[in-house]
PDB file of C-alpha atoms in Angstrom:
ATOM      1  CA  MET A   1       0.000   0.000   0.000  1.00  0.00           C
ATOM      2  CA  LEU A   2       1.131   3.572  -0.644  1.00  0.00           C
ATOM      3  CA  GLU A   3       0.946   4.698   2.936  1.00  0.00           C
ATOM      4  CA  SER A   4       1.852   7.713   4.999  1.00  0.00           C
ATOM      5  CA  PRO A   5       4.768   7.532   7.457  1.00  0.00           C
ATOM      6  CA  ALA A   6       2.325   7.468  10.394  1.00  0.00           C
ATOM      7  CA  MET A   7       0.742   4.207   9.299  1.00  0.00           C
ATOM      8  CA  THR A   8       2.157   0.854  10.385  1.00  0.00           C
ATOM      9  CA  ALA A   9       2.030  -1.857   7.739  1.00  0.00           C
ATOM     10  CA  LEU A  10       1.078  -5.427   8.581  1.00  0.00           C
ATOM     11  CA  ILE A  11       3.957  -6.598   6.388  1.00  0.00           C
ATOM     12  CA  GLU A  12       6.638  -4.513   4.732  1.00  0.00           C
ATOM     13  CA  VAL A  13       9.398  -5.448   2.304  1.00  0.00           C
ATOM     14  CA  ARG A  14      12.477  -3.227   2.207  1.00  0.00           C
ATOM     15  CA  ASP A  15      15.058  -3.378  -0.610  1.00  0.00           C
ATOM     16  CA  LEU A  16      14.523  -7.123  -0.872  1.00  0.00           C
ATOM     17  CA  SER A  17      16.722  -9.084  -3.290  1.00  0.00           C
ATOM     18  CA  LYS A  18      17.425 -12.732  -3.996  1.00  0.00           C
ATOM     19  CA  HIS A  19      20.230 -13.874  -6.294  1.00  0.00           C
ATOM     20  CA  TYR A  20      21.148 -17.455  -7.140  1.00  0.00           C
ATOM     21  CA  PRO A  21      24.376 -18.750  -8.669  1.00  0.00           C
ATOM     22  CA  SER A  22      23.977 -19.981 -12.247  1.00  0.00           C
ATOM     23  CA  ARG A  23      24.313 -23.660 -13.046  1.00  0.00           C
ATOM     24  CA  ASP A  24      27.870 -23.264 -14.285  1.00  0.00           C
ATOM     25  CA  GLY A  25      28.773 -21.237 -11.194  1.00  0.00           C
ATOM     26  CA  LYS A  26      30.104 -18.371 -13.260  1.00  0.00           C
ATOM     27  CA  GLY A  27      27.106 -16.083 -13.248  1.00  0.00           C
ATOM     28  CA  VAL A  28      24.277 -14.814 -11.043  1.00  0.00           C
ATOM     29  CA  ILE A  29      20.532 -15.222 -11.587  1.00  0.00           C
ATOM     30  CA  HIS A  30      18.694 -12.115 -10.380  1.00  0.00           C
ATOM     31  CA  ALA A  31      15.392 -13.588  -9.183  1.00  0.00           C
ATOM     32  CA  VAL A  32      14.249 -10.581  -7.107  1.00  0.00           C
ATOM     33  CA  ASN A  33      15.841  -7.114  -7.230  1.00  0.00           C
ATOM     34  CA  ASP A  34      15.430  -4.305  -4.683  1.00  0.00           C
ATOM     35  CA  VAL A  35      11.688  -4.744  -4.092  1.00  0.00           C
ATOM     36  CA  ASN A  36       9.857  -2.389  -1.724  1.00  0.00           C
ATOM     37  CA  LEU A  37       6.226  -3.162  -0.852  1.00  0.00           C
ATOM     38  CA  SER A  38       3.871  -2.916   2.102  1.00  0.00           C
ATOM     39  CA  LEU A  39       0.398  -4.110   3.007  1.00  0.00           C
ATOM     40  CA  GLU A  40      -2.035  -2.725   5.554  1.00  0.00           C
ATOM     41  CA  ALA A  41      -4.111  -5.125   7.686  1.00  0.00           C
ATOM     42  CA  GLY A  42      -7.401  -6.173   6.121  1.00  0.00           C
ATOM     43  CA  ARG A  43      -6.259  -5.457   2.563  1.00  0.00           C
ATOM     44  CA  THR A  44      -5.271  -7.571  -0.442  1.00  0.00           C
ATOM     45  CA  LEU A  45      -2.103  -6.928  -2.423  1.00  0.00           C
ATOM     46  CA  GLY A  46      -2.040  -8.510  -5.866  1.00  0.00           C
ATOM     47  CA  ILE A  47       1.326  -9.304  -7.437  1.00  0.00           C
ATOM     48  CA  VAL A  48       1.263  -9.902 -11.207  1.00  0.00           C
ATOM     49  CA  GLY A  49       3.710 -10.505 -14.025  1.00  0.00           C
ATOM     50  CA  GLU A  50       4.840 -13.063 -16.586  1.00  0.00           C
ATOM     51  CA  SER A  51       6.082 -16.486 -15.553  1.00  0.00           C
ATOM     52  CA  GLY A  52       9.625 -16.251 -14.233  1.00  0.00           C
ATOM     53  CA  CYS A  53       9.389 -12.613 -13.138  1.00  0.00           C
ATOM     54  CA  GLY A  54      10.031 -13.493  -9.477  1.00  0.00           C
ATOM     55  CA  LYS A  55       6.511 -13.513  -8.006  1.00  0.00           C
ATOM     56  CA  SER A  56       6.758 -16.873  -6.234  1.00  0.00           C
ATOM     57  CA  THR A  57      10.326 -16.218  -5.066  1.00  0.00           C
ATOM     58  CA  LEU A  58       9.137 -12.939  -3.555  1.00  0.00           C
ATOM     59  CA  ALA A  59       6.337 -14.806  -1.740  1.00  0.00           C
ATOM     60  CA  ARG A  60       8.781 -17.307  -0.245  1.00  0.00           C
ATOM     61  CA  LEU A  61      11.083 -14.484   0.812  1.00  0.00           C
ATOM     62  CA  MET A  62       8.189 -12.766   2.585  1.00  0.00           C
ATOM     63  CA  LEU A  63       7.419 -15.972   4.489  1.00  0.00           C
ATOM     64  CA  ARG A  64      11.130 -16.489   5.187  1.00  0.00           C
ATOM     65  CA  LEU A  65      11.026 -19.844   3.493  1.00  0.00           C
ATOM     66  CA  VAL A  66      13.994 -18.540   1.490  1.00  0.00           C
ATOM     67  CA  LYS A  67      16.769 -16.374   2.898  1.00  0.00           C
ATOM     68  CA  PRO A  68      17.251 -13.099   0.977  1.00  0.00           C
ATOM     69  CA  THR A  69      20.527 -11.958  -0.494  1.00  0.00           C
ATOM     70  CA  ALA A  70      19.798  -8.444   0.729  1.00  0.00           C
ATOM     71  CA  GLY A  71      16.998  -6.423   2.320  1.00  0.00           C
ATOM     72  CA  ASP A  72      14.516  -7.098   5.091  1.00  0.00           C
ATOM     73  CA  VAL A  73      10.956  -8.255   5.748  1.00  0.00           C
ATOM     74  CA  LEU A  74       9.052  -6.640   8.626  1.00  0.00           C
ATOM     75  CA  PHE A  75       5.865  -8.090  10.090  1.00  0.00           C
ATOM     76  CA  GLU A  76       4.058  -5.639  12.377  1.00  0.00           C
ATOM     77  CA  GLY A  77       7.320  -3.697  12.543  1.00  0.00           C
ATOM     78  CA  GLN A  78       9.407  -6.722  13.578  1.00  0.00           C
ATOM     79  CA  SER A  79      12.145  -8.054  11.307  1.00  0.00           C
ATOM     80  CA  LEU A  80      11.525 -11.686  10.385  1.00  0.00           C
ATOM     81  CA  LEU A  81      15.206 -12.066   9.537  1.00  0.00           C
ATOM     82  CA  ALA A  82      16.169 -11.205  13.122  1.00  0.00           C
ATOM     83  CA  LEU A  83      14.064 -14.004  14.636  1.00  0.00           C
ATOM     84  CA  ASP A  84      15.655 -17.209  15.866  1.00  0.00           C
ATOM     85  CA  GLY A  85      14.115 -20.688  15.439  1.00  0.00           C
ATOM     86  CA  ALA A  86      11.617 -20.604  18.324  1.00  0.00           C
ATOM     87  CA  ALA A  87      10.554 -16.988  17.767  1.00  0.00           C
ATOM     88  CA  LEU A  88      10.201 -17.536  14.027  1.00  0.00           C
ATOM     89  CA  ARG A  89       8.076 -20.618  14.636  1.00  0.00           C
ATOM     90  CA  ARG A  90       5.730 -18.599  16.860  1.00  0.00           C
ATOM     91  CA  ARG A  91       5.507 -15.862  14.263  1.00  0.00           C
ATOM     92  CA  ARG A  92       4.667 -18.375  11.512  1.00  0.00           C
ATOM     93  CA  ARG A  93       1.258 -18.793  13.151  1.00  0.00           C
ATOM     94  CA  ASP A  94       0.414 -15.358  11.786  1.00  0.00           C
ATOM     95  CA  ILE A  95       1.610 -15.959   8.209  1.00  0.00           C
ATOM     96  CA  GLN A  96       0.374 -18.947   6.209  1.00  0.00           C
ATOM     97  CA  MET A  97       0.411 -19.959   2.555  1.00  0.00           C
ATOM     98  CA  VAL A  98      -1.852 -21.606  -0.006  1.00  0.00           C
ATOM     99  CA  PHE A  99       0.126 -23.214  -2.817  1.00  0.00           C
ATOM    100  CA  GLN A 100      -0.576 -23.327  -6.536  1.00  0.00           C
ATOM    101  CA  ASP A 101      -0.914 -27.063  -7.105  1.00  0.00           C
ATOM    102  CA  PRO A 102      -3.629 -28.684  -4.935  1.00  0.00           C
ATOM    103  CA  TYR A 103      -2.352 -32.102  -6.031  1.00  0.00           C
ATOM    104  CA  ALA A 104       1.307 -31.670  -5.048  1.00  0.00           C
ATOM    105  CA  SER A 105       0.694 -29.655  -1.865  1.00  0.00           C
ATOM    106  CA  LEU A 106      -1.347 -32.325  -0.052  1.00  0.00           C
ATOM    107  CA  ASP A 107       0.221 -35.522   1.293  1.00  0.00           C
ATOM    108  CA  PRO A 108      -1.688 -38.453  -0.295  1.00  0.00           C
ATOM    109  CA  ARG A 109      -0.823 -40.683   2.687  1.00  0.00           C
ATOM    110  CA  MET A 110      -2.656 -38.453   5.168  1.00  0.00           C
ATOM    111  CA  THR A 111      -6.386 -38.152   5.751  1.00  0.00           C
ATOM    112  CA  VAL A 112      -8.014 -34.762   5.347  1.00  0.00           C
ATOM    113  CA  ALA A 113      -8.348 -34.539   9.130  1.00  0.00           C
ATOM    114  CA  ALA A 114      -4.607 -35.140   9.539  1.00  0.00           C
ATOM    115  CA  ILE A 115      -3.744 -32.585   6.842  1.00  0.00           C
ATOM    116  CA  VAL A 116      -5.914 -29.828   8.296  1.00  0.00           C
ATOM    117  CA  SER A 117      -4.924 -30.675  11.859  1.00  0.00           C
ATOM    118  CA  GLU A 118      -1.185 -30.716  11.148  1.00  0.00           C
ATOM    119  CA  PRO A 119      -0.603 -26.987  11.940  1.00  0.00           C
ATOM    120  CA  LEU A 120      -2.552 -27.425  15.202  1.00  0.00           C
ATOM    121  CA  ASP A 121      -0.467 -30.482  16.093  1.00  0.00           C
ATOM    122  CA  ILE A 122       2.830 -28.750  15.333  1.00  0.00           C
ATOM    123  CA  HIS A 123       1.959 -25.768  17.513  1.00  0.00           C
ATOM    124  CA  ASP A 124       0.420 -27.989  20.208  1.00  0.00           C
ATOM    125  CA  GLU A 125      -2.959 -26.268  20.067  1.00  0.00           C
ATOM    126  CA  GLY A 126      -5.498 -27.515  22.599  1.00  0.00           C
ATOM    127  CA  THR A 127      -6.394 -31.143  23.220  1.00  0.00           C
ATOM    128  CA  LYS A 128      -6.875 -33.933  20.697  1.00  0.00           C
ATOM    129  CA  ALA A 129     -10.645 -33.549  21.021  1.00  0.00           C
ATOM    130  CA  SER A 130     -10.538 -29.769  20.544  1.00  0.00           C
ATOM    131  CA  ARG A 131      -8.318 -30.153  17.483  1.00  0.00           C
ATOM    132  CA  ARG A 132     -10.776 -32.634  16.013  1.00  0.00           C
ATOM    133  CA  ALA A 133     -13.620 -30.184  16.619  1.00  0.00           C
ATOM    134  CA  LYS A 134     -11.582 -27.391  15.035  1.00  0.00           C
ATOM    135  CA  VAL A 135     -10.996 -29.489  11.922  1.00  0.00           C
ATOM    136  CA  LEU A 136     -14.741 -30.036  11.497  1.00  0.00           C
ATOM    137  CA  GLU A 137     -15.378 -26.299  11.917  1.00  0.00           C
ATOM    138  CA  LEU A 138     -12.750 -25.530   9.275  1.00  0.00           C
ATOM    139  CA  LEU A 139     -14.324 -27.983   6.838  1.00  0.00           C
ATOM    140  CA  ASP A 140     -17.636 -26.200   7.358  1.00  0.00           C
ATOM    141  CA  LEU A 141     -15.948 -22.848   6.726  1.00  0.00           C
ATOM    142  CA  VAL A 142     -14.472 -23.882   3.387  1.00  0.00           C
ATOM    143  CA  GLY A 143     -17.629 -25.613   2.180  1.00  0.00           C
ATOM    144  CA  LEU A 144     -16.685 -29.278   2.565  1.00  0.00           C
ATOM    145  CA  ASP A 145     -18.807 -32.025   4.094  1.00  0.00           C
ATOM    146  CA  ARG A 146     -17.621 -33.173   7.502  1.00  0.00           C
ATOM    147  CA  ASN A 147     -17.425 -36.722   6.181  1.00  0.00           C
ATOM    148  CA  ALA A 148     -14.415 -35.541   4.175  1.00  0.00           C
ATOM    149  CA  ALA A 149     -12.314 -35.644   7.339  1.00  0.00           C
ATOM    150  CA  SER A 150     -11.828 -39.414   7.144  1.00  0.00           C
ATOM    151  CA  LYS A 151     -11.015 -39.489   3.423  1.00  0.00           C
ATOM    152  CA  TYR A 152      -7.766 -39.035   1.498  1.00  0.00           C
ATOM    153  CA  SER A 153      -6.879 -36.214  -0.895  1.00  0.00           C
ATOM    154  CA  HIS A 154      -6.949 -38.466  -4.004  1.00  0.00           C
ATOM    155  CA  GLU A 155     -10.689 -38.912  -3.458  1.00  0.00           C
ATOM    156  CA  PHE A 156     -11.363 -35.245  -4.222  1.00  0.00           C
ATOM    157  CA  SER A 157     -11.441 -32.960  -7.257  1.00  0.00           C
ATOM    158  CA  GLY A 158      -8.941 -30.143  -7.771  1.00  0.00           C
ATOM    159  CA  GLY A 159     -11.310 -27.513  -6.383  1.00  0.00           C
ATOM    160  CA  GLN A 160     -12.080 -29.621  -3.320  1.00  0.00           C
ATOM    161  CA  ARG A 161      -8.376 -30.200  -2.751  1.00  0.00           C
ATOM    162  CA  GLN A 162      -7.742 -26.470  -2.831  1.00  0.00           C
ATOM    163  CA  ARG A 163     -10.465 -26.016  -0.219  1.00  0.00           C
ATOM    164  CA  ILE A 164      -8.564 -28.497   1.957  1.00  0.00           C
ATOM    165  CA  GLY A 165      -5.389 -26.458   1.444  1.00  0.00           C
ATOM    166  CA  ILE A 166      -7.224 -23.280   2.403  1.00  0.00           C
ATOM    167  CA  ALA A 167      -8.623 -24.960   5.541  1.00  0.00           C
ATOM    168  CA  ARG A 168      -5.088 -25.963   6.535  1.00  0.00           C
ATOM    169  CA  ALA A 169      -3.828 -22.397   5.928  1.00  0.00           C
ATOM    170  CA  ILE A 170      -6.441 -20.771   8.192  1.00  0.00           C
ATOM    171  CA  ALA A 171      -6.283 -23.412  10.957  1.00  0.00           C
ATOM    172  CA  LEU A 172      -4.077 -21.244  13.220  1.00  0.00           C
ATOM    173  CA  ASP A 173      -6.143 -18.064  12.694  1.00  0.00           C
ATOM    174  CA  PRO A 174      -3.363 -16.254  10.780  1.00  0.00           C
ATOM    175  CA  ARG A 175      -3.247 -12.524  10.157  1.00  0.00           C
ATOM    176  CA  LEU A 176      -1.835 -12.875   6.635  1.00  0.00           C
ATOM    177  CA  VAL A 177      -2.321 -15.557   3.980  1.00  0.00           C
ATOM    178  CA  VAL A 178      -0.054 -15.666   0.927  1.00  0.00           C
ATOM    179  CA  LEU A 179      -1.874 -17.176  -2.067  1.00  0.00           C
ATOM    180  CA  ASP A 180       0.511 -18.340  -4.793  1.00  0.00           C
ATOM    181  CA  GLU A 181      -1.519 -18.826  -7.994  1.00  0.00           C
ATOM    182  CA  PRO A 182      -4.323 -20.453  -5.941  1.00  0.00           C
ATOM    183  CA  VAL A 183      -6.725 -20.952  -8.878  1.00  0.00           C
ATOM    184  CA  SER A 184      -4.466 -21.293 -11.923  1.00  0.00           C
ATOM    185  CA  ALA A 185      -4.482 -25.121 -11.771  1.00  0.00           C
ATOM    186  CA  LEU A 186      -8.289 -25.282 -11.582  1.00  0.00           C
ATOM    187  CA  ASP A 187     -10.993 -25.390 -14.231  1.00  0.00           C
ATOM    188  CA  VAL A 188     -12.438 -21.983 -15.060  1.00  0.00           C
ATOM    189  CA  SER A 189     -15.843 -23.043 -13.710  1.00  0.00           C
ATOM    190  CA  ILE A 190     -14.247 -23.819 -10.334  1.00  0.00           C
ATOM    191  CA  GLN A 191     -12.007 -20.763 -10.162  1.00  0.00           C
ATOM    192  CA  SER A 192     -14.857 -18.377  -9.364  1.00  0.00           C
ATOM    193  CA  GLN A 193     -16.052 -20.615  -6.525  1.00  0.00           C
ATOM    194  CA  ILE A 194     -12.613 -20.600  -4.892  1.00  0.00           C
ATOM    195  CA  LEU A 195     -12.232 -16.836  -5.399  1.00  0.00           C
ATOM    196  CA  ASN A 196     -15.620 -16.190  -3.814  1.00  0.00           C
ATOM    197  CA  LEU A 197     -14.657 -18.464  -0.912  1.00  0.00           C
ATOM    198  CA  LEU A 198     -11.432 -16.505  -0.372  1.00  0.00           C
ATOM    199  CA  ILE A 199     -13.287 -13.193  -0.444  1.00  0.00           C
ATOM    200  CA  ASP A 200     -15.849 -14.514   2.053  1.00  0.00           C
ATOM    201  CA  LEU A 201     -13.155 -15.858   4.405  1.00  0.00           C
ATOM    202  CA  LYS A 202     -11.298 -12.555   4.277  1.00  0.00           C
ATOM    203  CA  ARG A 203     -14.413 -10.738   5.443  1.00  0.00           C
ATOM    204  CA  ARG A 204     -15.438 -13.281   8.089  1.00  0.00           C
ATOM    205  CA  LEU A 205     -11.981 -13.877   9.561  1.00  0.00           C
ATOM    206  CA  ASN A 206     -10.511 -10.383   9.054  1.00  0.00           C
ATOM    207  CA  LEU A 207      -7.680 -11.766   6.925  1.00  0.00           C
ATOM    208  CA  SER A 208      -5.121  -9.964   4.795  1.00  0.00           C
ATOM    209  CA  TYR A 209      -3.983 -11.492   1.505  1.00  0.00           C
ATOM    210  CA  ILE A 210      -1.011 -11.367  -0.796  1.00  0.00           C
ATOM    211  CA  PHE A 211      -2.451 -12.739  -4.032  1.00  0.00           C
ATOM    212  CA  ILE A 212       0.058 -13.847  -6.666  1.00  0.00           C
ATOM    213  CA  SER A 213      -1.114 -14.529 -10.208  1.00  0.00           C
ATOM    214  CA  HIS A 214      -0.317 -14.066 -13.879  1.00  0.00           C
ATOM    215  CA  ASP A 215      -4.055 -13.623 -14.564  1.00  0.00           C
ATOM    216  CA  LEU A 216      -4.819  -9.897 -14.383  1.00  0.00           C
ATOM    217  CA  SER A 217      -8.607 -10.350 -14.494  1.00  0.00           C
ATOM    218  CA  VAL A 218      -8.417 -12.463 -11.330  1.00  0.00           C
ATOM    219  CA  VAL A 219      -6.108  -9.992  -9.574  1.00  0.00           C
ATOM    220  CA  GLU A 220      -8.354  -7.084 -10.531  1.00  0.00           C
ATOM    221  CA  HIS A 221     -11.319  -8.915  -8.994  1.00  0.00           C
ATOM    222  CA  VAL A 222      -9.757  -9.574  -5.588  1.00  0.00           C
ATOM    223  CA  SER A 223      -7.088  -6.895  -4.988  1.00  0.00           C
ATOM    224  CA  ASP A 224      -7.055  -3.526  -3.246  1.00  0.00           C
ATOM    225  CA  GLU A 225      -3.505  -2.725  -4.369  1.00  0.00           C
ATOM    226  CA  VAL A 226      -1.448  -4.283  -7.143  1.00  0.00           C
ATOM    227  CA  ALA A 227       2.284  -4.564  -7.846  1.00  0.00           C
ATOM    228  CA  VAL A 228       3.429  -5.379 -11.384  1.00  0.00           C
ATOM    229  CA  MET A 229       6.742  -7.253 -11.570  1.00  0.00           C
ATOM    230  CA  TYR A 230       9.147  -7.577 -14.476  1.00  0.00           C
ATOM    231  CA  LEU A 231      12.495  -9.397 -14.328  1.00  0.00           C
ATOM    232  CA  GLY A 232      12.526  -9.475 -10.536  1.00  0.00           C
ATOM    233  CA  GLY A 233      11.644  -5.818  -9.959  1.00  0.00           C
ATOM    234  CA  VAL A 234       8.445  -3.829  -9.414  1.00  0.00           C
ATOM    235  CA  VAL A 235       7.658  -1.539 -12.360  1.00  0.00           C
ATOM    236  CA  GLU A 236       4.249  -0.227 -11.225  1.00  0.00           C
ATOM    237  CA  TYR A 237       2.544  -0.252  -7.840  1.00  0.00           C
ATOM    238  CA  GLY A 238      -0.628   1.357  -6.549  1.00  0.00           C
ATOM    239  CA  VAL A 239      -4.388   1.133  -6.004  1.00  0.00           C
ATOM    240  CA  ALA A 240      -5.678  -1.671  -8.212  1.00  0.00           C
ATOM    241  CA  GLU A 241      -8.584   0.303  -9.636  1.00  0.00           C
ATOM    242  CA  LYS A 242      -6.295   3.088 -10.847  1.00  0.00           C
ATOM    243  CA  VAL A 243      -3.621   0.754 -12.217  1.00  0.00           C
ATOM    244  CA  PHE A 244      -6.132  -1.220 -14.276  1.00  0.00           C
ATOM    245  CA  ALA A 245      -8.091   1.840 -15.415  1.00  0.00           C
ATOM    246  CA  SER A 246      -5.052   3.826 -16.564  1.00  0.00           C
ATOM    247  CA  PRO A 247      -1.792   1.857 -16.515  1.00  0.00           C
ATOM    248  CA  LEU A 248       1.313   4.028 -16.763  1.00  0.00           C
ATOM    249  CA  HIS A 249       4.234   1.684 -17.370  1.00  0.00           C
ATOM    250  CA  PRO A 250       4.423   0.350 -20.955  1.00  0.00           C
ATOM    251  CA  TYR A 251       4.683  -3.194 -19.606  1.00  0.00           C
ATOM    252  CA  THR A 252       1.525  -2.759 -17.494  1.00  0.00           C
ATOM    253  CA  GLN A 253      -0.221  -1.245 -20.505  1.00  0.00           C
ATOM    254  CA  ALA A 254       0.591  -4.352 -22.543  1.00  0.00           C
ATOM    255  CA  LEU A 255      -0.621  -6.694 -19.785  1.00  0.00           C
ATOM    256  CA  VAL A 256      -3.895  -4.806 -19.294  1.00  0.00           C
ATOM    257  CA  SER A 257      -4.511  -4.682 -23.056  1.00  0.00           C
ATOM    258  CA  ALA A 258      -4.569  -8.505 -23.069  1.00  0.00           C
ATOM    259  CA  VAL A 259      -7.370  -8.745 -20.481  1.00  0.00           C
ATOM    260  CA  PRO A 260     -10.643  -9.742 -22.222  1.00  0.00           C
ATOM    261  CA  GLU A 261     -13.228  -6.958 -22.266  1.00  0.00           C
ATOM    262  CA  VAL A 262     -16.604  -7.971 -20.802  1.00  0.00           C
ATOM    263  CA  ASP A 263     -18.564  -5.349 -22.736  1.00  0.00           C
ATOM    264  CA  PRO A 264     -18.574  -6.299 -26.455  1.00  0.00           C
ATOM    265  CA  GLN A 265     -19.180  -2.637 -27.337  1.00  0.00           C
ATOM    266  CA  LYS A 266     -15.834  -1.658 -25.820  1.00  0.00           C
ATOM    267  CA  LYS A 267     -12.715  -2.377 -27.793  1.00  0.00           C
ATOM    268  CA  ARG A 268      -9.258  -2.271 -26.291  1.00  0.00           C
ATOM    269  CA  GLU A 269      -6.118  -1.792 -28.381  1.00  0.00           C
ATOM    270  CA  ARG A 270      -4.017  -4.947 -28.100  1.00  0.00           C
ATOM    271  CA  ILE A 271      -0.367  -4.183 -27.389  1.00  0.00           C
ATOM    272  CA  VAL A 272       1.872  -7.054 -28.456  1.00  0.00           C
ATOM    273  CA  LEU A 273       5.323  -7.082 -26.882  1.00  0.00           C
ATOM    274  CA  ALA A 274       8.261  -7.906 -29.093  1.00  0.00           C
ATOM    275  CA  GLY A 275      10.451 -10.848 -28.152  1.00  0.00           C
ATOM    276  CA  ASP A 276      10.701 -12.746 -24.877  1.00  0.00           C
ATOM    277  CA  PRO A 277      11.784 -11.542 -21.429  1.00  0.00           C
ATOM    278  CA  PRO A 278      15.598 -11.449 -21.144  1.00  0.00           C
ATOM    279  CA  ASN A 279      17.473 -14.121 -19.227  1.00  0.00           C
ATOM    280  CA  PRO A 280      17.549 -13.109 -15.516  1.00  0.00           C
ATOM    281  CA  GLU A 281      21.216 -14.090 -15.559  1.00  0.00           C
ATOM    282  CA  HIS A 282      21.855 -11.323 -18.087  1.00  0.00           C
ATOM    283  CA  ILE A 283      19.538  -8.428 -17.205  1.00  0.00           C
ATOM    284  CA  PRO A 284      19.961  -5.557 -19.704  1.00  0.00           C
ATOM    285  CA  ALA A 285      21.681  -2.365 -18.611  1.00  0.00           C
ATOM    286  CA  GLY A 286      19.474   0.611 -17.885  1.00  0.00           C
ATOM    287  CA  CYS A 287      15.753  -0.143 -17.819  1.00  0.00           C
ATOM    288  CA  PRO A 288      15.295  -3.957 -17.949  1.00  0.00           C
ATOM    289  CA  PHE A 289      12.221  -3.517 -20.135  1.00  0.00           C
ATOM    290  CA  HIS A 290      13.832  -1.348 -22.832  1.00  0.00           C
ATOM    291  CA  PRO A 291      14.534  -4.201 -25.353  1.00  0.00           C
ATOM    292  CA  ARG A 292      10.761  -4.822 -25.604  1.00  0.00           C
ATOM    293  CA  CYS A 293       9.463  -1.269 -25.047  1.00  0.00           C
ATOM    294  CA  ARG A 294       7.845   0.651 -27.906  1.00  0.00           C
ATOM    295  CA  PHE A 295       8.805   3.962 -26.258  1.00  0.00           C
ATOM    296  CA  ALA A 296      12.446   3.113 -25.488  1.00  0.00           C
ATOM    297  CA  MET A 297      14.892   6.026 -25.728  1.00  0.00           C
ATOM    298  CA  GLU A 298      18.673   6.017 -25.657  1.00  0.00           C
ATOM    299  CA  PHE A 299      18.518   7.176 -22.034  1.00  0.00           C
ATOM    300  CA  CYS A 300      16.506   4.031 -21.172  1.00  0.00           C
ATOM    301  CA  ARG A 301      19.388   1.853 -22.354  1.00  0.00           C
ATOM    302  CA  GLU A 302      21.812   3.523 -19.969  1.00  0.00           C
ATOM    303  CA  THR A 303      20.008   4.451 -16.735  1.00  0.00           C
ATOM    304  CA  LEU A 304      17.817   2.360 -14.424  1.00  0.00           C
ATOM    305  CA  PRO A 305      14.593   4.285 -13.672  1.00  0.00           C
ATOM    306  CA  PRO A 306      13.692   4.602  -9.963  1.00  0.00           C
ATOM    307  CA  LEU A 307      10.235   3.718  -8.659  1.00  0.00           C
ATOM    308  CA  ARG A 308       8.871   7.239  -8.375  1.00  0.00           C
ATOM    309  CA  LEU A 309       5.479   8.647  -7.363  1.00  0.00           C
ATOM    310  CA  GLU A 310       3.331   9.578 -10.336  1.00  0.00           C
ATOM    311  CA  GLN A 311      -0.467  10.051 -10.505  1.00  0.00           C
ATOM    312  CA  GLU A 312      -1.093   8.469  -7.068  1.00  0.00           C
ATOM    313  CA  ARG A 313       1.007   5.363  -7.734  1.00  0.00           C
ATOM    314  CA  ARG A 314       4.637   4.396  -8.141  1.00  0.00           C
ATOM    315  CA  VAL A 315       6.082   3.695 -11.568  1.00  0.00           C
ATOM    316  CA  ALA A 316       9.620   2.876 -12.748  1.00  0.00           C
ATOM    317  CA  CYS A 317       9.751   4.511 -16.171  1.00  0.00           C
ATOM    318  CA  HIS A 318      11.705   7.405 -17.706  1.00  0.00           C
ATOM    319  CA  LEU A 319       8.543   8.607 -19.467  1.00  0.00           C
ATOM    320  CA  TYR A 320       7.461  10.109 -16.143  1.00  0.00           C
TER     321      TYR A 320
END
């Protein structure tokens, strides 16, 4: 969120970067580069971009599942990187994740009750009987029959499996849930059901979401703010309604132009980007987007644009 200094963010990312050595050990893959983001409690931040732009890596950095090369992640003003094992484990109660693939993220050897109860078991929540009761309540919340508790994940459809994953994620009453492409592996007819469930749970449980997707129409539907990533960096960031109504960065303009228009009377100019995204091991000098940008100037090839405030959002482009 673009917030004033007086406001305290639920989660804040400061100058966050993650670099990996290349396979031959001679180069560096720039997965995430100097990202700055924040999210206020009760809001949803959508993160969008092409495959390989660093969205999922950023999510894992924010959960401290991956250690950053540089930068910091603050949750309620407290650095997650400064926490030791026990303190980090306690803090993980507040931050949970729903993964993209509902088939790979659930253990086929465990019953649904065991899967949903696992976070409660790990954190030693209540008694065995109270955990069992909690599991049944969670199944009710996500729209599954209580009889599902004794079954195994292979007995369910993709949408039902994702409901199980969501039940597991909210078992510890977290403050923040990170959703990494939570509907991309589902049939279109099921996607809307899961999105409506997530919106309902956010309202009922006072949750905050970080919603990662390459599907802009989905992000537009669920997000309060949106960050557009390209080659590991944020190129545009602001209130979702404004970003989708009048995108500023040429890359955002191209993404928004590809979103299907609901009204057949409205026609949107399709902007087709030239070429493919550069290899993150060899990010171009200057603006990373300049090899594909229709407005590229010589200056763009030499100087990296900062993420500056423009028209009530932040945009990294020399046009502004």
